Amino acid sequence: MKRITLFGYAILGLLYGKASSGYELRKIFAETPMGGFSDSPGAIYPALRRLETWELIAASATSKSPPRRRRTLELTSEGIAALKLWLEIPLEEADVANHLRTIMLKFAFMESVLGDSATLIFLYSLQKELQAYMPRLTNFIKAQSGRMPKSGQLALESGLRGYLAQVQWVSHAVSVYEGDKE
Amino acid sequence: MKRITLFGYAILGLLYGKASSGYELRKIFAETPMGGFSDSPGAIYPALRRLETWELIAASATSKSPPRRRRTLELTSEGIAALKLWLEIPLEEADVANHLRTIMLKFAFMESVLGDSATLIFLYSLQKELQAYMPRLTNFIKAQSGRMPKSGQLALESGLRGYLAQVQWVSHAVSVYEGDKE
DNA sequence: TGAATCATGTAATAGGTTACATGATTCT
DNA sequence: AGAATCATGTAACCTATTACATGATTCA
């Protein structure tokens, strides 16, 4: 029985782009602002092992020559299917409230896996859910105002501004994809 | 040997504001956009038990009357000390890159625990670290441009916009606290 | 009285963190 | 030859998740 974690999907998504070794993946997690996933070997190698036993990934080559001895891993067709399945799960409002990180990870991989039009549809639904969530958040903040210290109030506002930035970003992203279609 | 998790500090901070039962804390986590911590009993009661065995919190009353039978928990002096110690740890640039959530949690509790001037100092240092981090992020994005699909590029931009929003928020927050001083 | 919800807990599981370990290879 | 780093792994521990369980109390 397999339950793929967000970390697992991050690995699948990266391998979809390019077959890589554990070490290469580690470097990506360590050196890029990607999601803030762990780059520790104790996280990555067990995760790879799991994905391998589930046959979602497989060693394509265990080269000993030039680039040292390393196990290059690639997606199997089942791995690709699992990744697609995950990307195709429709958004719900609760996701927007709590799992923006998950959403952005999905988006990052979506174009290459599902194509432009699916990505655009995803952006539309994200836009819709964000717009539904914003007033809920502002109302909550208003309701709390006065019942917390300034810093609590401001902390909430920080979250609000973050979501506002996402709203603007979605519009921007949509325009990029819409512009591309014609 | 005690290692307090972020979740643990969230509890300590909330209890600093008001002695509460586990159930009350659950409701806060469930119904407010606070950090996105778990509201499940399997998370909260063990966490409370740990904090209790470390004597950072203690049951102030186990009322059976009106508000049912509930264990109201409050901070001990050691709990307050632990919370203060955590809040006083100075910021580093790596924190800004990866642990914005932690930072905002700290900020939310800081005013009531450490006072206005400490909070303002915290904001200044946050401002400094954010400003140091922004160019690193923009450079990284520039370096990647062209070497990823549009969606990957845009995902990075989303992060960038989030940080930009935080930069603006810090300025706002600073002005609120500076305005207060005079 | 029965349903809902209040309020606290526990058990199994799984995944991440931390730390350690080990060889091979490149570089000086 | 020795240091650094490449590359993979393992083991102990801890915590969150999930699901279940249990009584008490309010409310219809």
PDB file of N, CA, C and O in Angstrom, chain B residues 77-148:
ATOM      1  N   SER B  77       6.652  29.221  35.267  1.00  0.00           N
ATOM      2  CA  SER B  77       7.699  30.227  35.059  1.00  0.00           C
ATOM      3  C   SER B  77       8.773  29.672  34.124  1.00  0.00           C
ATOM      4  O   SER B  77       9.339  30.393  33.305  1.00  0.00           O
ATOM      5  N   GLU B  78       9.009  28.363  34.227  1.00  0.00           N
ATOM      6  CA  GLU B  78       9.967  27.761  33.288  1.00  0.00           C
ATOM      7  C   GLU B  78       9.449  27.825  31.850  1.00  0.00           C
ATOM      8  O   GLU B  78      10.222  28.011  30.912  1.00  0.00           O
ATOM      9  N   GLY B  79       8.153  27.650  31.703  1.00  0.00           N
ATOM     10  CA  GLY B  79       7.556  27.739  30.376  1.00  0.00           C
ATOM     11  C   GLY B  79       7.726  29.125  29.793  1.00  0.00           C
ATOM     12  O   GLY B  79       8.062  29.291  28.614  1.00  0.00           O
ATOM     13  N   ILE B  80       7.492  30.111  30.628  1.00  0.00           N
ATOM     14  CA  ILE B  80       7.678  31.489  30.170  1.00  0.00           C
ATOM     15  C   ILE B  80       9.133  31.724  29.785  1.00  0.00           C
ATOM     16  O   ILE B  80       9.434  32.317  28.743  1.00  0.00           O
ATOM     17  N   ALA B  81      10.032  31.187  30.599  1.00  0.00           N
ATOM     18  CA  ALA B  81      11.466  31.350  30.309  1.00  0.00           C
ATOM     19  C   ALA B  81      11.818  30.707  28.978  1.00  0.00           C
ATOM     20  O   ALA B  81      12.556  31.282  28.168  1.00  0.00           O
ATOM     21  N   ALA B  82      11.293  29.490  28.747  1.00  0.00           N
ATOM     22  CA  ALA B  82      11.597  28.787  27.491  1.00  0.00           C
ATOM     23  C   ALA B  82      11.078  29.565  26.297  1.00  0.00           C
ATOM     24  O   ALA B  82      11.754  29.678  25.267  1.00  0.00           O
ATOM     25  N   LEU B  83       9.888  30.109  26.434  1.00  0.00           N
ATOM     26  CA  LEU B  83       9.301  30.893  25.358  1.00  0.00           C
ATOM     27  C   LEU B  83      10.149  32.130  25.070  1.00  0.00           C
ATOM     28  O   LEU B  83      10.464  32.445  23.919  1.00  0.00           O
ATOM     29  N   LYS B  84      10.550  32.802  26.122  1.00  0.00           N
ATOM     30  CA  LYS B  84      11.378  33.999  25.949  1.00  0.00           C
ATOM     31  C   LYS B  84      12.698  33.659  25.285  1.00  0.00           C
ATOM     32  O   LYS B  84      13.156  34.341  24.370  1.00  0.00           O
ATOM     33  N   LEU B  85      13.302  32.579  25.748  1.00  0.00           N
ATOM     34  CA  LEU B  85      14.585  32.157  25.199  1.00  0.00           C
ATOM     35  C   LEU B  85      14.483  31.961  23.688  1.00  0.00           C
ATOM     36  O   LEU B  85      15.343  32.387  22.922  1.00  0.00           O
ATOM     37  N   TRP B  86      13.413  31.312  23.301  1.00  0.00           N
ATOM     38  CA  TRP B  86      13.203  31.038  21.874  1.00  0.00           C
ATOM     39  C   TRP B  86      13.003  32.336  21.101  1.00  0.00           C
ATOM     40  O   TRP B  86      13.575  32.540  20.028  1.00  0.00           O
ATOM     41  N   LEU B  87      12.211  33.219  21.663  1.00  0.00           N
ATOM     42  CA  LEU B  87      11.920  34.468  20.965  1.00  0.00           C
ATOM     43  C   LEU B  87      13.167  35.336  20.827  1.00  0.00           C
ATOM     44  O   LEU B  87      13.265  36.153  19.914  1.00  0.00           O
ATOM     45  N   GLU B  88      14.107  35.117  21.720  1.00  0.00           N
ATOM     46  CA  GLU B  88      15.288  35.986  21.722  1.00  0.00           C
ATOM     47  C   GLU B  88      16.414  35.496  20.825  1.00  0.00           C
ATOM     48  O   GLU B  88      17.410  36.189  20.648  1.00  0.00           O
ATOM     49  N   ILE B  89      16.266  34.309  20.267  1.00  0.00           N
ATOM     50  CA  ILE B  89      17.303  33.822  19.349  1.00  0.00           C
ATOM     51  C   ILE B  89      17.391  34.755  18.149  1.00  0.00           C
ATOM     52  O   ILE B  89      16.380  35.034  17.500  1.00  0.00           O
ATOM     53  N   PRO B  90      18.584  35.270  17.849  1.00  0.00           N
ATOM     54  CA  PRO B  90      18.687  36.234  16.743  1.00  0.00           C
ATOM     55  C   PRO B  90      18.457  35.577  15.380  1.00  0.00           C
ATOM     56  O   PRO B  90      18.753  34.402  15.193  1.00  0.00           O
ATOM     57  N   LEU B  91      17.938  36.353  14.474  1.00  0.00           N
ATOM     58  CA  LEU B  91      17.658  35.902  13.112  1.00  0.00           C
ATOM     59  C   LEU B  91      18.940  35.706  12.315  1.00  0.00           C
ATOM     60  O   LEU B  91      19.909  36.421  12.508  1.00  0.00           O
ATOM     61  N   GLU B  92      18.895  34.742  11.418  1.00  0.00           N
ATOM     62  CA  GLU B  92      19.979  34.596  10.457  1.00  0.00           C
ATOM     63  C   GLU B  92      19.367  34.545   9.063  1.00  0.00           C
ATOM     64  O   GLU B  92      18.188  34.273   8.911  1.00  0.00           O
ATOM     65  N   GLU B  93      20.203  34.786   8.062  1.00  0.00           N
ATOM     66  CA  GLU B  93      19.655  34.878   6.719  1.00  0.00           C
ATOM     67  C   GLU B  93      19.002  33.568   6.291  1.00  0.00           C
ATOM     68  O   GLU B  93      17.976  33.559   5.634  1.00  0.00           O
ATOM     69  N   ALA B  94      19.598  32.450   6.678  1.00  0.00           N
ATOM     70  CA  ALA B  94      19.034  31.155   6.309  1.00  0.00           C
ATOM     71  C   ALA B  94      17.591  31.026   6.809  1.00  0.00           C
ATOM     72  O   ALA B  94      16.753  30.415   6.162  1.00  0.00           O
ATOM     73  N   ASP B  95      17.317  31.604   7.963  1.00  0.00           N
ATOM     74  CA  ASP B  95      15.955  31.557   8.504  1.00  0.00           C
ATOM     75  C   ASP B  95      14.973  32.171   7.526  1.00  0.00           C
ATOM     76  O   ASP B  95      13.910  31.623   7.259  1.00  0.00           O
ATOM     77  N   VAL B  96      15.333  33.314   7.014  1.00  0.00           N
ATOM     78  CA  VAL B  96      14.439  34.027   6.113  1.00  0.00           C
ATOM     79  C   VAL B  96      14.153  33.197   4.867  1.00  0.00           C
ATOM     80  O   VAL B  96      13.033  33.151   4.374  1.00  0.00           O
ATOM     81  N   ALA B  97      15.183  32.497   4.401  1.00  0.00           N
ATOM     82  CA  ALA B  97      15.020  31.725   3.181  1.00  0.00           C
ATOM     83  C   ALA B  97      14.082  30.539   3.385  1.00  0.00           C
ATOM     84  O   ALA B  97      13.307  30.194   2.518  1.00  0.00           O
ATOM     85  N   ASN B  98      14.142  29.927   4.542  1.00  0.00           N
ATOM     86  CA  ASN B  98      13.419  28.674   4.720  1.00  0.00           C
ATOM     87  C   ASN B  98      12.332  28.668   5.790  1.00  0.00           C
ATOM     88  O   ASN B  98      11.465  27.805   5.758  1.00  0.00           O
ATOM     89  N   HIS B  99      12.406  29.569   6.719  1.00  0.00           N
ATOM     90  CA  HIS B  99      11.535  29.421   7.873  1.00  0.00           C
ATOM     91  C   HIS B  99      10.681  30.650   8.151  1.00  0.00           C
ATOM     92  O   HIS B  99      10.509  31.051   9.296  1.00  0.00           O
ATOM     93  N   LEU B 100      10.117  31.208   7.095  1.00  0.00           N
ATOM     94  CA  LEU B 100       9.289  32.391   7.262  1.00  0.00           C
ATOM     95  C   LEU B 100       8.120  32.115   8.199  1.00  0.00           C
ATOM     96  O   LEU B 100       7.686  32.992   8.950  1.00  0.00           O
ATOM     97  N   ARG B 101       7.632  30.900   8.144  1.00  0.00           N
ATOM     98  CA  ARG B 101       6.515  30.507   8.997  1.00  0.00           C
ATOM     99  C   ARG B 101       6.913  30.602  10.482  1.00  0.00           C
ATOM    100  O   ARG B 101       6.171  31.139  11.302  1.00  0.00           O
ATOM    101  N   THR B 102       8.079  30.090  10.788  1.00  0.00           N
ATOM    102  CA  THR B 102       8.599  30.196  12.149  1.00  0.00           C
ATOM    103  C   THR B 102       8.733  31.658  12.559  1.00  0.00           C
ATOM    104  O   THR B 102       8.360  32.044  13.673  1.00  0.00           O
ATOM    105  N   ILE B 103       9.258  32.449  11.653  1.00  0.00           N
ATOM    106  CA  ILE B 103       9.489  33.855  11.951  1.00  0.00           C
ATOM    107  C   ILE B 103       8.185  34.569  12.280  1.00  0.00           C
ATOM    108  O   ILE B 103       8.092  35.327  13.241  1.00  0.00           O
ATOM    109  N   MET B 104       7.153  34.298  11.484  1.00  0.00           N
ATOM    110  CA  MET B 104       5.888  34.974  11.733  1.00  0.00           C
ATOM    111  C   MET B 104       5.247  34.512  13.026  1.00  0.00           C
ATOM    112  O   MET B 104       4.589  35.293  13.716  1.00  0.00           O
ATOM    113  N   LEU B 105       5.443  33.243  13.355  1.00  0.00           N
ATOM    114  CA  LEU B 105       4.921  32.770  14.637  1.00  0.00           C
ATOM    115  C   LEU B 105       5.598  33.499  15.792  1.00  0.00           C
ATOM    116  O   LEU B 105       4.948  33.953  16.735  1.00  0.00           O
ATOM    117  N   LYS B 106       6.890  33.631  15.682  1.00  0.00           N
ATOM    118  CA  LYS B 106       7.615  34.379  16.711  1.00  0.00           C
ATOM    119  C   LYS B 106       7.066  35.791  16.839  1.00  0.00           C
ATOM    120  O   LYS B 106       6.771  36.279  17.927  1.00  0.00           O
ATOM    121  N   PHE B 107       6.958  36.424  15.681  1.00  0.00           N
ATOM    122  CA  PHE B 107       6.508  37.811  15.700  1.00  0.00           C
ATOM    123  C   PHE B 107       5.136  37.944  16.358  1.00  0.00           C
ATOM    124  O   PHE B 107       4.894  38.866  17.135  1.00  0.00           O
ATOM    125  N   ALA B 108       4.255  37.003  16.053  1.00  0.00           N
ATOM    126  CA  ALA B 108       2.896  37.090  16.579  1.00  0.00           C
ATOM    127  C   ALA B 108       2.878  37.124  18.106  1.00  0.00           C
ATOM    128  O   ALA B 108       2.040  37.781  18.718  1.00  0.00           O
ATOM    129  N   PHE B 109       3.803  36.413  18.719  1.00  0.00           N
ATOM    130  CA  PHE B 109       3.828  36.346  20.183  1.00  0.00           C
ATOM    131  C   PHE B 109       4.741  37.384  20.815  1.00  0.00           C
ATOM    132  O   PHE B 109       4.695  37.616  22.018  1.00  0.00           O
ATOM    133  N   MET B 110       5.575  37.987  20.011  1.00  0.00           N
ATOM    134  CA  MET B 110       6.689  38.741  20.566  1.00  0.00           C
ATOM    135  C   MET B 110       6.266  39.947  21.402  1.00  0.00           C
ATOM    136  O   MET B 110       6.753  40.161  22.504  1.00  0.00           O
ATOM    137  N   GLU B 111       5.323  40.706  20.880  1.00  0.00           N
ATOM    138  CA  GLU B 111       4.951  41.930  21.586  1.00  0.00           C
ATOM    139  C   GLU B 111       4.501  41.654  23.011  1.00  0.00           C
ATOM    140  O   GLU B 111       4.981  42.276  23.956  1.00  0.00           O
ATOM    141  N   SER B 112       3.620  40.670  23.181  1.00  0.00           N
ATOM    142  CA  SER B 112       3.114  40.440  24.539  1.00  0.00           C
ATOM    143  C   SER B 112       4.178  39.857  25.457  1.00  0.00           C
ATOM    144  O   SER B 112       4.132  40.081  26.661  1.00  0.00           O
ATOM    145  N   VAL B 113       5.117  39.119  24.893  1.00  0.00           N
ATOM    146  CA  VAL B 113       6.103  38.459  25.754  1.00  0.00           C
ATOM    147  C   VAL B 113       7.324  39.334  26.007  1.00  0.00           C
ATOM    148  O   VAL B 113       7.811  39.435  27.131  1.00  0.00           O
ATOM    149  N   LEU B 114       7.813  39.962  24.951  1.00  0.00           N
ATOM    150  CA  LEU B 114       9.067  40.713  25.098  1.00  0.00           C
ATOM    151  C   LEU B 114       8.873  42.229  25.094  1.00  0.00           C
ATOM    152  O   LEU B 114       9.797  42.967  25.412  1.00  0.00           O
ATOM    153  N   GLY B 115       7.714  42.692  24.664  1.00  0.00           N
ATOM    154  CA  GLY B 115       7.479  44.121  24.666  1.00  0.00           C
ATOM    155  C   GLY B 115       7.738  44.783  23.325  1.00  0.00           C
ATOM    156  O   GLY B 115       8.294  44.180  22.409  1.00  0.00           O
ATOM    157  N   ASP B 116       7.327  46.036  23.231  1.00  0.00           N
ATOM    158  CA  ASP B 116       7.374  46.755  21.961  1.00  0.00           C
ATOM    159  C   ASP B 116       8.775  46.954  21.420  1.00  0.00           C
ATOM    160  O   ASP B 116       9.025  46.760  20.229  1.00  0.00           O
ATOM    161  N   SER B 117       9.694  47.339  22.291  1.00  0.00           N
ATOM    162  CA  SER B 117      11.009  47.712  21.744  1.00  0.00           C
ATOM    163  C   SER B 117      11.733  46.484  21.217  1.00  0.00           C
ATOM    164  O   SER B 117      12.379  46.545  20.168  1.00  0.00           O
ATOM    165  N   ALA B 118      11.615  45.358  21.898  1.00  0.00           N
ATOM    166  CA  ALA B 118      12.229  44.125  21.384  1.00  0.00           C
ATOM    167  C   ALA B 118      11.602  43.743  20.051  1.00  0.00           C
ATOM    168  O   ALA B 118      12.288  43.283  19.131  1.00  0.00           O
ATOM    169  N   THR B 119      10.304  43.950  19.940  1.00  0.00           N
ATOM    170  CA  THR B 119       9.616  43.623  18.691  1.00  0.00           C
ATOM    171  C   THR B 119      10.125  44.488  17.551  1.00  0.00           C
ATOM    172  O   THR B 119      10.352  44.003  16.432  1.00  0.00           O
ATOM    173  N   LEU B 120      10.332  45.743  17.846  1.00  0.00           N
ATOM    174  CA  LEU B 120      10.831  46.647  16.812  1.00  0.00           C
ATOM    175  C   LEU B 120      12.232  46.244  16.371  1.00  0.00           C
ATOM    176  O   LEU B 120      12.544  46.216  15.168  1.00  0.00           O
ATOM    177  N   ILE B 121      13.055  45.870  17.321  1.00  0.00           N
ATOM    178  CA  ILE B 121      14.407  45.409  16.979  1.00  0.00           C
ATOM    179  C   ILE B 121      14.335  44.167  16.101  1.00  0.00           C
ATOM    180  O   ILE B 121      15.063  44.027  15.117  1.00  0.00           O
ATOM    181  N   PHE B 122      13.424  43.281  16.456  1.00  0.00           N
ATOM    182  CA  PHE B 122      13.218  42.077  15.652  1.00  0.00           C
ATOM    183  C   PHE B 122      12.835  42.443  14.222  1.00  0.00           C
ATOM    184  O   PHE B 122      13.359  41.881  13.261  1.00  0.00           O
ATOM    185  N   LEU B 123      11.938  43.397  14.093  1.00  0.00           N
ATOM    186  CA  LEU B 123      11.493  43.813  12.757  1.00  0.00           C
ATOM    187  C   LEU B 123      12.649  44.399  11.947  1.00  0.00           C
ATOM    188  O   LEU B 123      12.775  44.139  10.749  1.00  0.00           O
ATOM    189  N   TYR B 124      13.486  45.186  12.613  1.00  0.00           N
ATOM    190  CA  TYR B 124      14.643  45.743  11.904  1.00  0.00           C
ATOM    191  C   TYR B 124      15.527  44.618  11.374  1.00  0.00           C
ATOM    192  O   TYR B 124      15.983  44.652  10.229  1.00  0.00           O
ATOM    193  N   SER B 125      15.771  43.632  12.208  1.00  0.00           N
ATOM    194  CA  SER B 125      16.673  42.562  11.762  1.00  0.00           C
ATOM    195  C   SER B 125      16.020  41.738  10.663  1.00  0.00           C
ATOM    196  O   SER B 125      16.684  41.296   9.723  1.00  0.00           O
ATOM    197  N   LEU B 126      14.713  41.562  10.770  1.00  0.00           N
ATOM    198  CA  LEU B 126      14.002  40.848   9.702  1.00  0.00           C
ATOM    199  C   LEU B 126      14.115  41.614   8.385  1.00  0.00           C
ATOM    200  O   LEU B 126      14.375  41.047   7.329  1.00  0.00           O
ATOM    201  N   GLN B 127      13.951  42.915   8.488  1.00  0.00           N
ATOM    202  CA  GLN B 127      14.073  43.773   7.313  1.00  0.00           C
ATOM    203  C   GLN B 127      15.452  43.630   6.682  1.00  0.00           C
ATOM    204  O   GLN B 127      15.584  43.457   5.465  1.00  0.00           O
ATOM    205  N   LYS B 128      16.436  43.645   7.515  1.00  0.00           N
ATOM    206  CA  LYS B 128      17.813  43.530   7.031  1.00  0.00           C
ATOM    207  C   LYS B 128      18.031  42.191   6.320  1.00  0.00           C
ATOM    208  O   LYS B 128      18.592  42.144   5.214  1.00  0.00           O
ATOM    209  N   GLU B 129      17.591  41.110   6.941  1.00  0.00           N
ATOM    210  CA  GLU B 129      17.826  39.788   6.359  1.00  0.00           C
ATOM    211  C   GLU B 129      17.028  39.608   5.068  1.00  0.00           C
ATOM    212  O   GLU B 129      17.506  39.009   4.111  1.00  0.00           O
ATOM    213  N   LEU B 130      15.818  40.139   5.065  1.00  0.00           N
ATOM    214  CA  LEU B 130      15.013  40.050   3.842  1.00  0.00           C
ATOM    215  C   LEU B 130      15.691  40.796   2.701  1.00  0.00           C
ATOM    216  O   LEU B 130      15.769  40.310   1.566  1.00  0.00           O
ATOM    217  N   GLN B 131      16.193  41.970   3.021  1.00  0.00           N
ATOM    218  CA  GLN B 131      16.837  42.761   1.977  1.00  0.00           C
ATOM    219  C   GLN B 131      18.124  42.114   1.493  1.00  0.00           C
ATOM    220  O   GLN B 131      18.526  42.287   0.341  1.00  0.00           O
ATOM    221  N   ALA B 132      18.764  41.362   2.386  1.00  0.00           N
ATOM    222  CA  ALA B 132      19.962  40.646   1.952  1.00  0.00           C
ATOM    223  C   ALA B 132      19.588  39.448   1.090  1.00  0.00           C
ATOM    224  O   ALA B 132      20.321  39.081   0.167  1.00  0.00           O
ATOM    225  N   TYR B 133      18.433  38.865   1.371  1.00  0.00           N
ATOM    226  CA  TYR B 133      18.053  37.648   0.661  1.00  0.00           C
ATOM    227  C   TYR B 133      17.453  37.922  -0.708  1.00  0.00           C
ATOM    228  O   TYR B 133      17.659  37.150  -1.649  1.00  0.00           O
ATOM    229  N   MET B 134      16.712  39.008  -0.826  1.00  0.00           N
ATOM    230  CA  MET B 134      16.011  39.288  -2.085  1.00  0.00           C
ATOM    231  C   MET B 134      16.911  39.230  -3.320  1.00  0.00           C
ATOM    232  O   MET B 134      16.584  38.544  -4.288  1.00  0.00           O
ATOM    233  N   PRO B 135      18.039  39.947  -3.337  1.00  0.00           N
ATOM    234  CA  PRO B 135      18.869  39.906  -4.546  1.00  0.00           C
ATOM    235  C   PRO B 135      19.373  38.496  -4.856  1.00  0.00           C
ATOM    236  O   PRO B 135      19.475  38.121  -6.030  1.00  0.00           O
ATOM    237  N   ARG B 136      19.621  37.704  -3.822  1.00  0.00           N
ATOM    238  CA  ARG B 136      20.052  36.317  -4.051  1.00  0.00           C
ATOM    239  C   ARG B 136      18.975  35.559  -4.801  1.00  0.00           C
ATOM    240  O   ARG B 136      19.244  34.798  -5.724  1.00  0.00           O
ATOM    241  N   LEU B 137      17.737  35.796  -4.379  1.00  0.00           N
ATOM    242  CA  LEU B 137      16.619  35.097  -5.012  1.00  0.00           C
ATOM    243  C   LEU B 137      16.413  35.569  -6.451  1.00  0.00           C
ATOM    244  O   LEU B 137      16.264  34.760  -7.375  1.00  0.00           O
ATOM    245  N   THR B 138      16.439  36.879  -6.652  1.00  0.00           N
ATOM    246  CA  THR B 138      16.244  37.387  -8.013  1.00  0.00           C
ATOM    247  C   THR B 138      17.372  36.915  -8.932  1.00  0.00           C
ATOM    248  O   THR B 138      17.118  36.534 -10.073  1.00  0.00           O
ATOM    249  N   ASN B 139      18.580  36.907  -8.434  1.00  0.00           N
ATOM    250  CA  ASN B 139      19.688  36.418  -9.254  1.00  0.00           C
ATOM    251  C   ASN B 139      19.482  34.967  -9.630  1.00  0.00           C
ATOM    252  O   ASN B 139      19.714  34.580 -10.780  1.00  0.00           O
ATOM    253  N   PHE B 140      19.069  34.185  -8.668  1.00  0.00           N
ATOM    254  CA  PHE B 140      18.842  32.778  -8.952  1.00  0.00           C
ATOM    255  C   PHE B 140      17.798  32.608 -10.040  1.00  0.00           C
ATOM    256  O   PHE B 140      17.965  31.823 -10.965  1.00  0.00           O
ATOM    257  N   ILE B 141      16.729  33.363  -9.927  1.00  0.00           N
ATOM    258  CA  ILE B 141      15.654  33.248 -10.908  1.00  0.00           C
ATOM    259  C   ILE B 141      16.141  33.665 -12.289  1.00  0.00           C
ATOM    260  O   ILE B 141      15.857  33.012 -13.290  1.00  0.00           O
ATOM    261  N   LYS B 142      16.894  34.754 -12.315  1.00  0.00           N
ATOM    262  CA  LYS B 142      17.444  35.193 -13.595  1.00  0.00           C
ATOM    263  C   LYS B 142      18.312  34.091 -14.193  1.00  0.00           C
ATOM    264  O   LYS B 142      18.217  33.777 -15.380  1.00  0.00           O
ATOM    265  N   ALA B 143      19.149  33.494 -13.360  1.00  0.00           N
ATOM    266  CA  ALA B 143      20.069  32.462 -13.842  1.00  0.00           C
ATOM    267  C   ALA B 143      19.307  31.263 -14.407  1.00  0.00           C
ATOM    268  O   ALA B 143      19.759  30.606 -15.341  1.00  0.00           O
ATOM    269  N   GLN B 144      18.152  30.986 -13.838  1.00  0.00           N
ATOM    270  CA  GLN B 144      17.388  29.818 -14.276  1.00  0.00           C
ATOM    271  C   GLN B 144      16.559  30.095 -15.519  1.00  0.00           C
ATOM    272  O   GLN B 144      16.142  29.172 -16.206  1.00  0.00           O
ATOM    273  N   SER B 145      16.283  31.370 -15.777  1.00  0.00           N
ATOM    274  CA  SER B 145      15.327  31.691 -16.827  1.00  0.00           C
ATOM    275  C   SER B 145      15.800  31.126 -18.153  1.00  0.00           C
ATOM    276  O   SER B 145      16.952  31.242 -18.538  1.00  0.00           O
ATOM    277  N   GLY B 146      14.893  30.478 -18.847  1.00  0.00           N
ATOM    278  CA  GLY B 146      15.271  29.850 -20.105  1.00  0.00           C
ATOM    279  C   GLY B 146      15.587  28.381 -19.906  1.00  0.00           C
ATOM    280  O   GLY B 146      15.376  27.575 -20.797  1.00  0.00           O
ATOM    281  N   ARG B 147      16.060  28.025 -18.727  1.00  0.00           N
ATOM    282  CA  ARG B 147      16.418  26.628 -18.498  1.00  0.00           C
ATOM    283  C   ARG B 147      15.281  25.843 -17.837  1.00  0.00           C
ATOM    284  O   ARG B 147      15.491  24.753 -17.332  1.00  0.00           O
ATOM    285  N   MET B 148      14.113  26.433 -17.809  1.00  0.00           N
ATOM    286  CA  MET B 148      12.968  25.714 -17.251  1.00  0.00           C
ATOM    287  C   MET B 148      11.742  26.032 -18.098  1.00  0.00           C
ATOM    288  O   MET B 148      11.726  27.028 -18.806  1.00  0.00           O
TER     289      MET B 148
END
